[in-house]
Coordinates of N, CA, C and O in Angstrom, one line a residue:
X1 N 67.6 -50.7 122.8 CA 68.2 -50.7 124.5 C 69.3 -51.8 124.7 O 69.1 -52.7 124.4
X2 N 70.6 -51.8 124.4 CA 71.4 -52.5 124.2 C 72.7 -52.1 125.7 O 72.4 -51.2 125.9
X3 N 72.9 -52.9 125.7 CA 74.0 -52.9 127.1 C 74.8 -54.1 126.3 O 75.0 -55.3 126.7
X4 N 76.4 -53.0 126.5 CA 77.6 -53.9 126.2 C 78.4 -53.6 127.2 O 79.2 -52.4 128.0
X5 N 78.8 -54.8 128.1 CA 80.1 -54.3 129.8 C 81.2 -55.8 129.9 O 80.6 -56.7 129.7
X6 N 81.8 -55.1 130.1 CA 82.8 -55.7 129.8 C 83.5 -56.6 128.9 O 84.5 -57.8 129.4
X7 N 83.8 -56.0 128.3 CA 84.1 -57.2 126.9 C 85.8 -56.8 126.4 O 86.4 -55.4 127.4
X8 N 86.3 -57.1 126.4 CA 87.5 -57.2 125.8 C 87.9 -57.1 124.0 O 87.5 -58.1 123.5
X9 N 88.0 -56.0 124.0 CA 87.7 -56.7 121.9 C 89.3 -55.4 121.3 O 89.7 -54.6 121.7
X10 N 89.8 -56.4 120.5 CA 91.2 -56.1 119.4 C 89.9 -55.5 118.1 O 89.5 -56.7 117.6
X11 N 90.3 -54.1 117.1 CA 89.9 -54.7 115.6 C 90.8 -54.0 115.4 O 91.8 -52.8 115.7
X12 N 91.3 -54.0 114.0 CA 92.0 -54.2 112.7 C 91.8 -53.0 112.0 O 90.9 -53.3 111.7
X13 N 92.3 -52.0 112.2 CA 92.1 -51.0 111.0 C 92.5 -50.9 109.4 O 93.5 -50.6 109.1
X14 N 91.9 -51.8 109.0 CA 92.0 -52.6 107.7 C 91.9 -51.6 106.3 O 93.0 -51.6 105.5
X15 N 90.5 -51.1 106.1 CA 90.0 -50.6 105.4 C 88.9 -50.4 105.1 O 88.2 -50.8 106.2
X16 N 88.2 -48.8 104.7 CA 86.8 -48.3 105.1 C 87.0 -47.9 106.6 O 87.6 -46.5 106.5
X17 N 85.9 -48.2 107.1 CA 85.6 -47.8 107.7 C 85.9 -48.7 109.4 O 85.0 -50.0 108.8
X18 N 87.0 -49.0 110.2 CA 86.7 -49.9 111.3 C 86.9 -50.0 112.3 O 88.0 -49.3 113.4
X19 N 85.8 -50.0 113.6 CA 85.4 -49.3 115.1 C 85.1 -50.7 115.5 O 84.6 -51.2 115.3
X20 N 85.6 -50.7 116.8 CA 85.2 -51.8 117.8 C 84.1 -51.3 117.9 O 83.5 -53.1 117.8
X21 N 83.4 -50.5 118.3 CA 82.0 -50.6 118.7 C 81.1 -49.6 118.0 O 81.9 -48.2 118.3
X22 N 80.5 -49.2 116.9 CA 79.5 -48.2 116.4 C 78.3 -48.8 116.8 O 76.8 -49.3 117.2
X23 N 77.7 -47.5 117.2 CA 76.2 -47.3 117.3 C 75.5 -46.6 116.6 O 75.9 -45.6 116.0
X24 N 74.4 -47.0 116.6 CA 73.4 -45.8 114.7 C 71.8 -46.4 116.2 O 71.5 -47.3 116.0
X25 N 71.1 -45.4 115.9 CA 70.0 -45.0 116.5 C 69.1 -44.8 115.5 O 69.1 -43.7 114.0
X26 N 68.1 -45.8 114.6 CA 67.3 -45.6 113.6 C 66.5 -45.0 114.0 O 65.8 -45.0 112.8
X27 N 65.5 -44.7 115.2 CA 64.1 -44.6 115.8 C 64.6 -43.8 117.1 O 65.2 -44.0 117.4
X28 N 63.9 -42.8 117.1 CA 63.5 -41.6 117.8 C 64.0 -42.7 119.5 O 62.8 -43.8 119.8
X29 N 64.6 -42.3 120.1 CA 64.1 -42.7 121.6 C 65.3 -44.0 121.8 O 66.2 -44.4 121.0
X30 N 65.3 -44.8 122.6 CA 66.2 -46.0 122.8 C 67.6 -45.6 123.9 O 67.9 -44.3 123.6
X31 N 68.1 -46.3 124.7 CA 69.5 -46.3 125.4 C 70.3 -47.3 124.6 O 70.3 -47.8 125.6
X32 N 71.8 -46.6 125.0 CA 72.8 -48.0 124.3 C 74.5 -47.1 126.0 O 74.1 -46.3 126.1
X33 N 74.6 -48.6 126.7 CA 75.6 -48.6 127.3 C 76.5 -49.3 126.8 O 76.8 -50.2 126.5
X34 N 78.2 -48.7 126.8 CA 79.3 -48.9 127.0 C 80.0 -49.0 128.0 O 80.3 -48.1 128.2
X35 N 80.5 -50.0 128.7 CA 80.8 -50.2 130.3 C 82.4 -51.4 130.3 O 81.7 -52.0 129.6
X36 N 83.0 -50.5 131.4 CA 83.7 -51.2 131.9 C 84.1 -52.8 130.3 O 85.1 -53.8 130.5
X37 N 85.0 -51.6 129.7 CA 86.0 -53.0 128.7 C 86.8 -51.7 128.0 O 87.7 -51.0 129.0
X38 N 88.0 -53.1 127.7 CA 88.9 -52.6 127.3 C 89.1 -52.9 125.4 O 88.8 -54.1 125.2
X39 N 89.4 -51.5 124.8 CA 89.4 -51.2 123.6 C 90.6 -51.1 123.4 O 90.5 -50.3 123.2
X40 N 91.1 -52.0 122.1 CA 92.0 -51.9 121.3 C 92.5 -51.6 120.1 O 91.4 -52.7 119.4
X41 N 93.2 -50.9 119.7 CA 93.2 -50.4 118.0 C 94.0 -51.6 117.3 O 95.7 -51.2 118.1
X42 N 94.6 -51.8 116.3 CA 95.7 -52.1 116.1 C 96.0 -51.2 114.5 O 94.8 -51.8 113.2
X43 N 96.5 -50.3 114.4 CA 96.5 -50.0 113.1 C 97.7 -50.5 111.9 O 98.6 -50.0 111.6
X44 N 96.1 -50.5 110.8 CA 97.2 -51.7 110.1 C 97.5 -50.7 109.0 O 98.8 -50.7 108.0
X45 N 96.4 -49.6 108.3 CA 96.4 -48.9 107.2 C 95.8 -47.4 107.9 O 95.7 -47.2 108.7
X46 N 95.8 -46.4 106.7 CA 95.4 -45.5 107.2 C 93.9 -45.2 106.5 O 94.0 -44.6 105.4
X47 N 93.4 -45.5 107.8 CA 91.6 -45.8 106.8 C 90.9 -44.6 107.7 O 91.2 -43.4 108.2
X48 N 89.5 -44.1 106.6 CA 88.9 -43.4 106.7 C 88.2 -43.1 108.8 O 88.8 -42.0 108.9
X49 N 87.9 -43.6 109.2 CA 87.3 -43.6 110.4 C 87.8 -45.1 111.0 O 87.4 -46.3 111.0
X50 N 88.2 -44.6 112.1 CA 88.9 -45.6 113.1 C 89.4 -45.9 114.1 O 89.7 -44.7 114.7
X51 N 88.0 -46.1 114.5 CA 87.6 -45.5 116.4 C 87.6 -46.8 117.4 O 86.7 -47.5 116.7
X52 N 87.4 -46.4 118.9 CA 87.0 -47.6 119.8 C 85.2 -47.3 120.2 O 85.2 -48.8 119.9
X53 N 85.1 -46.0 120.1 CA 83.3 -46.4 120.4 C 82.8 -45.0 119.7 O 83.4 -43.7 119.5
X54 N 82.1 -45.5 118.5 CA 81.2 -44.5 118.0 C 80.0 -44.1 117.7 O 79.7 -45.4 117.6
X55 N 79.4 -43.3 117.9 CA 78.1 -42.6 117.7 C 77.8 -42.4 116.5 O 78.1 -41.1 116.4
X56 N 77.3 -42.9 115.5 CA 77.4 -42.8 114.2 C 76.3 -41.3 114.1 O 75.4 -41.2 114.5
X57 N 76.6 -41.4 112.2 CA 75.6 -40.5 111.7 C 74.2 -41.0 111.4 O 74.0 -42.1 111.8
X58 N 73.5 -39.9 111.6 CA 71.9 -40.5 111.1 C 71.2 -40.8 112.1 O 70.1 -41.4 112.3
X59 N 72.0 -40.3 113.2 CA 70.8 -41.1 114.3 C 69.1 -39.6 115.0 O 69.5 -38.6 114.6
X60 N 68.4 -40.4 115.1 CA 67.8 -40.2 115.7 C 67.0 -39.5 117.2 O 66.1 -38.8 117.1
X61 N 67.9 -40.1 117.6 CA 67.8 -39.6 118.9 C 67.9 -40.5 120.3 O 67.8 -41.8 119.5
X62 N 67.9 -40.1 121.4 CA 68.1 -41.1 122.5 C 69.4 -41.1 123.1 O 69.9 -39.4 122.9
X63 N 69.4 -42.1 123.9 CA 70.2 -41.5 124.3 C 71.8 -42.8 124.5 O 71.7 -44.1 124.5
X64 N 72.9 -42.3 125.3 CA 74.0 -43.1 125.1 C 75.1 -42.8 126.5 O 75.6 -41.8 127.0
X65 N 75.3 -43.9 127.0 CA 76.2 -43.7 128.4 C 77.2 -44.2 127.9 O 77.1 -45.8 128.2
X66 N 78.8 -44.1 127.8 CA 79.8 -44.8 127.5 C 80.7 -44.3 129.0 O 81.3 -43.5 129.5
X67 N 81.5 -45.4 130.0 CA 81.6 -45.1 131.0 C 82.6 -46.3 131.8 O 82.5 -47.8 131.5
X68 N 84.0 -46.1 132.3 CA 84.7 -46.9 133.0 C 85.3 -47.6 131.4 O 85.7 -48.9 132.0
X69 N 85.8 -47.6 131.0 CA 86.7 -48.0 129.8 C 87.6 -47.5 129.9 O 88.1 -46.5 129.8
X70 N 88.8 -48.5 129.3 CA 89.9 -47.9 128.9 C 90.1 -48.1 126.9 O 89.6 -49.6 126.7
X71 N 90.2 -47.4 126.3 CA 90.7 -47.5 124.9 C 92.2 -46.7 124.3 O 92.3 -45.8 124.9
X72 N 91.8 -47.6 123.9 CA 94.0 -47.2 123.3 C 94.0 -48.0 121.6 O 93.9 -48.5 121.3
X73 N 95.2 -46.8 121.2 CA 96.3 -47.4 119.8 C 95.2 -47.6 118.9 O 95.2 -47.6 117.7
X74 N 94.5 -46.1 118.5 CA 93.9 -46.1 117.7 C 93.9 -44.5 117.2 O 93.5 -43.5 116.6
X75 N 95.0 -45.4 116.3 CA 96.2 -44.0 116.1 C 97.6 -44.7 114.4 O 97.9 -45.4 115.1
X76 N 96.7 -44.5 113.4 CA 98.0 -44.6 112.1 C 99.1 -43.7 112.3 O 98.4 -41.9 111.8
X77 N 100.1 -43.8 112.0 CA 100.9 -42.4 111.8 C 100.6 -41.6 110.8 O 100.5 -42.1 110.0
X78 N 101.3 -40.4 111.1 CA 100.4 -39.2 110.9 C 99.0 -39.2 109.9 O 99.2 -38.5 108.7
X79 N 98.1 -39.8 110.2 CA 97.0 -39.6 109.7 C 96.7 -38.5 109.9 O 96.9 -37.6 110.8
X80 N 95.7 -37.9 108.6 CA 94.7 -37.0 108.7 C 93.5 -37.2 109.2 O 92.2 -36.7 109.0
X81 N 93.3 -38.6 109.1 CA 91.3 -39.1 109.4 C 91.2 -38.9 110.1 O 91.9 -38.5 111.4
X82 N 89.7 -39.7 110.5 CA 89.6 -39.3 112.2 C 89.5 -40.9 113.2 O 88.6 -42.1 112.3
X83 N 90.1 -40.4 113.4 CA 90.6 -42.3 114.6 C 91.3 -41.3 115.3 O 91.9 -40.3 116.1
X84 N 90.2 -42.0 116.7 CA 89.6 -41.3 117.9 C 89.4 -42.4 119.1 O 89.3 -43.6 118.7
X85 N 89.5 -41.9 120.3 CA 89.0 -43.1 121.1 C 87.5 -43.2 121.6 O 86.7 -44.5 121.3
X86 N 86.9 -41.8 121.4 CA 85.8 -41.7 121.7 C 85.4 -40.5 120.0 O 85.6 -39.3 120.4
X87 N 84.3 -41.1 119.6 CA 83.6 -40.7 118.7 C 82.4 -40.6 118.3 O 81.3 -41.3 118.4
X88 N 81.5 -39.0 118.7 CA 80.4 -38.8 118.9 C 79.8 -37.8 117.8 O 80.2 -36.7 117.7
X89 N 79.1 -38.5 117.0 CA 79.0 -37.9 114.9 C 77.6 -36.9 115.4 O 77.7 -35.6 116.0
X90 N 76.3 -37.1 116.1 CA 75.1 -36.6 115.9 C 74.9 -35.6 117.3 O 75.3 -36.1 118.1
X91 N 74.2 -34.1 117.3 CA 73.9 -33.8 117.5 C 72.9 -33.7 119.1 O 72.0 -33.7 119.4
X92 N 72.1 -34.6 118.3 CA 70.5 -35.5 118.6 C 70.5 -36.4 119.9 O 69.6 -36.4 120.5
X93 N 71.6 -36.8 120.0 CA 72.2 -37.6 120.8 C 72.4 -36.7 122.4 O 72.7 -36.6 122.2
X94 N 71.8 -37.8 123.3 CA 71.9 -36.7 124.8 C 73.6 -38.1 125.4 O 73.1 -38.9 125.1
X95 N 74.5 -37.8 126.1 CA 75.3 -38.4 126.0 C 75.8 -38.1 127.4 O 75.5 -37.1 127.9
X96 N 76.8 -39.4 128.4 CA 76.8 -39.2 129.4 C 78.5 -39.9 129.1 O 78.3 -41.3 129.1
X97 N 79.8 -39.3 129.0 CA 80.6 -40.0 129.1 C 81.6 -40.0 130.4 O 82.2 -38.8 130.1
X98 N 81.7 -40.7 131.0 CA 82.6 -40.5 132.1 C 83.5 -41.3 132.9 O 83.3 -42.9 131.9
X99 N 84.3 -41.1 133.4 CA 85.7 -41.9 133.5 C 86.3 -42.9 132.9 O 86.3 -44.2 133.1
X100 N 86.7 -42.7 131.5 CA 87.5 -43.7 130.7 C 88.8 -43.1 130.5 O 89.1 -41.3 130.8
X101 N 89.6 -43.7 130.0 CA 91.0 -43.3 129.7 C 91.1 -44.1 128.3 O 91.1 -45.0 128.2
X102 N 91.3 -42.6 127.8 CA 91.5 -43.1 126.1 C 93.5 -42.6 126.0 O 93.8 -41.6 126.7
X103 N 94.3 -43.5 125.3 CA 95.4 -43.8 125.5 C 95.9 -44.1 123.7 O 95.6 -44.4 124.0
X104 N 97.3 -42.7 123.6 CA 97.3 -43.3 122.2 C 96.5 -43.3 120.8 O 96.8 -44.4 120.2
X105 N 95.8 -42.6 121.0 CA 95.0 -42.0 119.6 C 95.2 -40.7 119.0 O 95.4 -39.9 119.5
X106 N 94.6 -41.0 118.0 CA 94.8 -39.6 117.3 C 94.0 -38.3 117.4 O 95.1 -37.4 117.5
X107 N 92.9 -39.0 118.3 CA 91.8 -37.9 118.5 C 91.7 -38.6 119.7 O 91.2 -39.7 119.8
X108 N 91.2 -37.5 121.3 CA 91.0 -38.0 121.8 C 89.9 -39.0 122.3 O 89.0 -39.9 122.2
X109 N 89.0 -37.7 122.4 CA 87.6 -37.2 122.5 C 86.9 -36.4 121.3 O 87.8 -35.2 120.8
X110 N 86.5 -37.5 120.2 CA 85.5 -36.0 119.3 C 84.6 -36.1 118.6 O 83.8 -36.9 118.6
X111 N 84.0 -34.7 118.0 CA 82.9 -35.0 117.7 C 81.7 -33.6 118.3 O 82.5 -32.6 118.6
X112 N 80.1 -34.2 118.5 CA 79.5 -33.0 118.9 C 79.2 -33.3 120.4 O 78.8 -34.1 120.2
X113 N 80.3 -32.8 121.4 CA 79.2 -32.8 122.2 C 78.2 -32.2 123.4 O 78.7 -31.8 124.3
X114 N 77.8 -30.8 122.5 CA 76.9 -30.3 123.0 C 76.1 -30.6 124.0 O 75.3 -29.8 125.1
X115 N 75.3 -31.6 123.3 CA 74.2 -32.6 124.2 C 75.5 -33.5 125.2 O 74.5 -34.6 126.2
X116 N 76.4 -33.6 125.2 CA 77.4 -35.3 126.1 C 77.9 -34.2 127.3 O 78.7 -33.3 126.8
X117 N 77.3 -34.9 128.3 CA 78.7 -34.5 129.6 C 80.2 -35.5 129.9 O 79.3 -36.6 129.0
X118 N 81.0 -34.6 129.8 CA 81.9 -35.1 129.7 C 82.6 -35.2 130.9 O 83.4 -34.4 131.0
X119 N 82.9 -36.1 131.7 CA 83.4 -36.1 133.0 C 84.1 -36.6 133.7 O 84.1 -38.2 133.4
X120 N 85.4 -36.9 133.8 CA 86.3 -37.7 134.8 C 86.9 -38.6 133.8 O 86.9 -39.4 134.5
X121 N 87.4 -37.9 132.8 CA 87.9 -38.5 131.6 C 89.5 -38.4 131.7 O 89.6 -37.1 132.1
X122 N 90.4 -39.2 131.1 CA 91.6 -39.0 130.6 C 92.0 -38.8 129.5 O 91.8 -40.6 128.5
X123 N 92.6 -38.1 128.7 CA 93.0 -38.7 127.2 C 94.6 -38.1 127.3 O 95.1 -37.4 127.7
X124 N 95.4 -39.3 127.0 CA 96.7 -39.2 127.0 C 98.0 -39.5 125.9 O 97.4 -40.2 125.7
X125 N 98.6 -39.3 125.6 CA 99.1 -39.5 124.6 C 98.5 -39.2 123.1 O 98.2 -40.4 122.2
X126 N 97.8 -38.7 123.2 CA 96.5 -38.8 122.0 C 96.9 -37.8 121.0 O 95.8 -36.9 120.4
X127 N 98.4 -37.0 120.6 CA 98.3 -36.3 119.4 C 98.1 -34.6 120.2 O 98.1 -34.9 121.7
X128 N 97.7 -33.9 119.4 CA 97.6 -32.3 119.9 C 96.1 -32.1 120.3 O 95.8 -30.8 120.1
X129 N 95.2 -33.4 120.1 CA 94.0 -33.1 119.7 C 93.2 -34.2 120.9 O 92.2 -34.8 120.7
X130 N 93.1 -33.6 122.6 CA 92.7 -34.7 123.2 C 91.0 -34.5 123.2 O 90.7 -35.5 123.4
X131 N 90.6 -33.4 122.5 CA 89.7 -33.2 122.8 C 89.2 -31.8 121.7 O 89.2 -30.9 121.3
X132 N 88.7 -32.5 120.4 CA 87.8 -32.1 119.2 C 87.0 -31.9 119.2 O 85.7 -32.8 118.7
X133 N 86.0 -31.0 119.6 CA 84.5 -30.8 119.5 C 84.7 -29.6 118.3 O 85.3 -28.7 118.3
X134 N 82.7 -29.7 117.2 CA 82.8 -28.8 116.0 C 82.0 -28.2 116.8 O 81.5 -26.9 115.9
X135 N 81.2 -28.3 118.0 CA 80.1 -27.1 118.2 C 79.8 -26.8 119.7 O 78.7 -26.6 120.0
X136 N 80.6 -27.1 120.6 CA 81.0 -26.5 122.2 C 80.5 -28.0 122.7 O 80.4 -28.9 122.1
X137 N 80.1 -27.2 123.7 CA 80.3 -29.0 124.7 C 79.5 -28.5 125.7 O 78.6 -26.6 126.1
X138 N 79.1 -29.0 126.4 CA 78.0 -29.7 127.5 C 78.3 -28.5 128.2 O 79.5 -28.4 128.4
X139 N 77.6 -27.8 129.2 CA 78.1 -26.5 130.5 C 78.4 -27.6 131.4 O 79.5 -27.2 132.5
X140 N 78.1 -28.8 132.2 CA 78.3 -29.6 132.7 C 79.3 -30.7 132.6 O 80.2 -31.3 133.4
X141 N 80.6 -30.6 131.7 CA 81.5 -30.9 131.2 C 82.9 -30.9 132.3 O 83.0 -29.4 131.8
X142 N 83.2 -31.3 132.7 CA 84.9 -31.1 133.9 C 85.1 -32.0 134.4 O 84.7 -33.2 133.8
X143 N 86.1 -31.8 135.2 CA 87.4 -32.4 135.7 C 87.5 -33.9 134.6 O 88.0 -35.1 135.3
X144 N 87.9 -33.1 133.5 CA 89.3 -34.0 132.5 C 90.6 -33.7 132.6 O 90.9 -32.7 132.7
X145 N 91.5 -34.7 132.4 CA 92.5 -34.3 132.1 C 93.5 -34.7 130.6 O 92.9 -35.7 129.8
X146 N 94.5 -34.0 130.8 CA 94.8 -34.4 129.2 C 96.7 -34.0 129.7 O 97.2 -33.1 130.2
X147 N 97.8 -34.3 128.6 CA 98.9 -34.0 128.9 C 99.0 -32.7 127.8 O 99.9 -32.0 127.6
X148 N 98.5 -32.4 126.7 CA 98.4 -31.5 125.3 C 98.0 -30.1 126.1 O 97.7 -29.7 127.1
X149 N 98.6 -29.4 125.3 CA 98.6 -27.6 125.4 C 97.1 -27.0 124.8 O 96.8 -26.1 124.1
X150 N 96.8 -28.1 123.7 CA 95.9 -27.5 122.6 C 94.7 -28.5 122.9 O 95.1 -29.5 123.3
X151 N 93.1 -28.1 121.8 CA 92.2 -29.0 122.2 C 91.7 -28.9 123.4 O 92.0 -30.7 123.6
X152 N 91.7 -28.3 124.8 CA 91.7 -28.6 125.7 C 90.4 -29.1 126.4 O 89.0 -28.8 125.7
X153 N 89.9 -30.0 127.1 CA 88.8 -30.1 128.0 C 88.3 -29.2 128.4 O 88.8 -28.5 128.9
X154 N 86.7 -29.0 128.5 CA 85.8 -27.5 129.3 C 85.9 -27.9 130.3 O 86.2 -29.3 131.2
X155 N 85.7 -26.8 131.2 CA 85.6 -26.8 132.7 C 86.7 -26.3 133.4 O 87.9 -26.9 133.0
X156 N 86.5 -25.3 134.3 CA 87.1 -24.9 135.5 C 88.3 -26.0 136.2 O 88.8 -26.0 136.3
X157 N 87.6 -27.1 136.4 CA 88.1 -27.9 137.3 C 89.3 -29.2 135.7 O 90.1 -30.4 137.0
X158 N 89.2 -29.2 134.7 CA 89.6 -29.8 133.9 C 90.8 -29.4 134.2 O 91.6 -28.4 133.9
X159 N 92.0 -30.4 133.9 CA 93.6 -30.0 133.8 C 93.9 -30.3 132.6 O 93.7 -31.6 131.9
X160 N 94.9 -29.6 132.1 CA 95.9 -29.8 130.7 C 97.2 -30.4 131.7 O 97.9 -29.8 132.4
X161 N 98.5 -30.2 129.7 CA 99.3 -30.5 130.5 C 100.3 -31.1 131.6 O 101.1 -31.0 132.1
X162 N 99.5 -32.2 132.0 CA 99.9 -33.3 133.3 C 100.5 -34.5 132.3 O 100.3 -34.2 131.5
X163 N 101.4 -34.5 134.1 CA 101.6 -36.1 133.2 C 101.5 -36.6 134.3 O 101.2 -37.1 135.9
X164 N 100.9 -38.3 134.0 CA 100.0 -39.1 134.5 C 101.0 -40.4 134.6 O 101.4 -40.7 133.9
X165 N 101.3 -41.3 135.7 CA 101.4 -42.3 135.8 C 100.9 -43.5 135.5 O 100.3 -43.6 136.6
X166 N 101.2 -44.0 135.3 CA 100.0 -45.4 134.2 C 100.9 -46.9 135.4 O 102.5 -47.1 135.6
X167 N 99.9 -47.6 135.7 CA 100.8 -48.6 136.6 C 101.9 -49.6 135.4 O 101.4 -49.5 133.7
X168 N 102.6 -50.4 135.9 CA 103.5 -51.1 135.3 C 103.2 -52.6 134.1 O 101.7 -53.3 134.4
X169 N 103.3 -53.0 133.1 CA 103.4 -54.2 132.5 C 102.6 -53.4 131.1 O 102.2 -52.4 130.9
X170 N 102.3 -54.4 130.1 CA 102.7 -53.5 128.9 C 101.0 -53.2 128.4 O 99.9 -54.7 129.0
X171 N 100.9 -52.3 128.2 CA 98.9 -52.1 127.7 C 98.1 -52.2 128.9 O 97.3 -52.2 129.4
X172 N 98.8 -51.8 130.0 CA 98.1 -51.6 131.4 C 98.0 -49.8 131.6 O 98.8 -49.4 131.9
X173 N 96.8 -49.3 131.1 CA 96.6 -48.1 131.2 C 95.5 -47.6 132.9 O 95.2 -46.5 132.8
X174 N 95.7 -48.0 133.7 CA 95.3 -48.3 135.3 C 95.8 -47.1 135.6 O 97.4 -47.0 135.4
X175 N 95.8 -45.7 136.6 CA 96.7 -45.5 137.2 C 97.0 -46.3 138.1 O 97.0 -46.3 139.3
X176 N 98.7 -45.0 138.5 CA 98.9 -46.4 139.1 C 99.4 -45.7 140.5 O 98.6 -44.9 141.0
X177 N 99.7 -46.6 141.9 CA 99.4 -45.7 143.1 C 99.9 -44.6 143.9 O 99.2 -44.0 144.5
X178 N 100.9 -44.7 142.8 CA 102.4 -42.9 142.9 C 101.9 -41.8 142.3 O 102.1 -40.5 142.6
X179 N 100.4 -42.3 141.1 CA 100.1 -41.0 140.0 C 99.7 -39.7 141.0 O 99.5 -39.8 142.0
X180 N 99.9 -38.6 140.6 CA 100.2 -38.0 140.9 C 99.2 -36.9 140.1 O 98.6 -35.3 140.4
X181 N 99.1 -37.0 139.1 CA 98.6 -35.7 138.0 C 97.1 -36.2 137.5 O 96.4 -35.4 137.5
X182 N 96.6 -37.6 138.2 CA 95.1 -37.8 137.6 C 94.3 -38.4 139.2 O 93.3 -38.4 138.9
X183 N 95.2 -39.3 140.1 CA 94.7 -39.9 140.7 C 93.7 -39.0 141.4 O 94.4 -37.9 142.4
X184 N 93.0 -39.2 142.2 CA 91.7 -38.7 143.3 C 91.5 -36.7 142.6 O 91.4 -36.1 143.3
X185 N 92.0 -36.7 141.4 CA 91.8 -35.2 140.9 C 90.0 -35.2 140.6 O 89.6 -34.3 140.0
X186 N 89.3 -36.5 140.0 CA 88.4 -36.5 139.0 C 87.3 -35.9 140.5 O 87.7 -35.9 142.1
X187 N 85.8 -35.9 139.8 CA 84.8 -35.2 140.6 C 84.3 -36.6 141.3 O 83.9 -37.9 140.5
X188 N 83.1 -36.9 142.2 CA 82.7 -37.8 143.0 C 81.2 -38.2 142.3 O 79.9 -37.3 142.7
X189 N 81.0 -38.9 141.6 CA 79.8 -39.3 140.6 C 78.9 -40.1 141.2 O 78.0 -40.7 140.4
X190 N 79.0 -40.8 142.6 CA 78.1 -41.4 143.1 C 76.6 -41.1 143.5 O 76.2 -41.6 143.4
X191 N 76.5 -39.7 143.3 CA 74.6 -39.5 143.5 C 75.0 -38.7 142.2 O 73.8 -38.3 142.4
X192 N 75.8 -38.9 141.0 CA 75.0 -38.8 139.9 C 73.3 -39.6 139.3 O 73.4 -40.6 139.1
X193 N 72.2 -38.7 139.1 CA 71.0 -39.4 138.7 C 71.6 -40.1 137.3 O 69.8 -41.0 136.5
X194 N 72.2 -40.0 136.5 CA 72.3 -40.6 135.3 C 73.2 -42.0 135.2 O 73.6 -42.6 134.7

């Protein structure tokens, strides 16, 4: 049972696998939270796995909750490797991925989302693969936004090819007060039991 809240993390992609936060579940059960954090990638080399938040291989089950994070710059130019804002690998994890902004990553959200609810997220300027799932999506995933036209988020209220205006200032990925592409278009999760 681990809680990561309110961190500012930068990680350089140098060699092998360099991720800002990686979670392994070596036993059944447990719960990990990653929330309210700013996670920045520094793409130095084209490496195998270079991601902001990774739920890794070999997991035995458990719950992961990832919410209210800003994750950006996990992309080395012209790479074909796994470089993503959020990467969920095992299918046995129950995930709740809410209210995250992923910007300028090779893939926004990638992995196995069959057991993970993905709600109120933004993947922007993330190549052609904003939402790259390998085995389908959770039936309740919805209200996500992207600027791409392919690899789209599930849900009838999710939207694609939107223009989102961010606040001014370097590396500021909060929505601008004048934004009409995503602002106030999510769903209210205040009564969500998770």
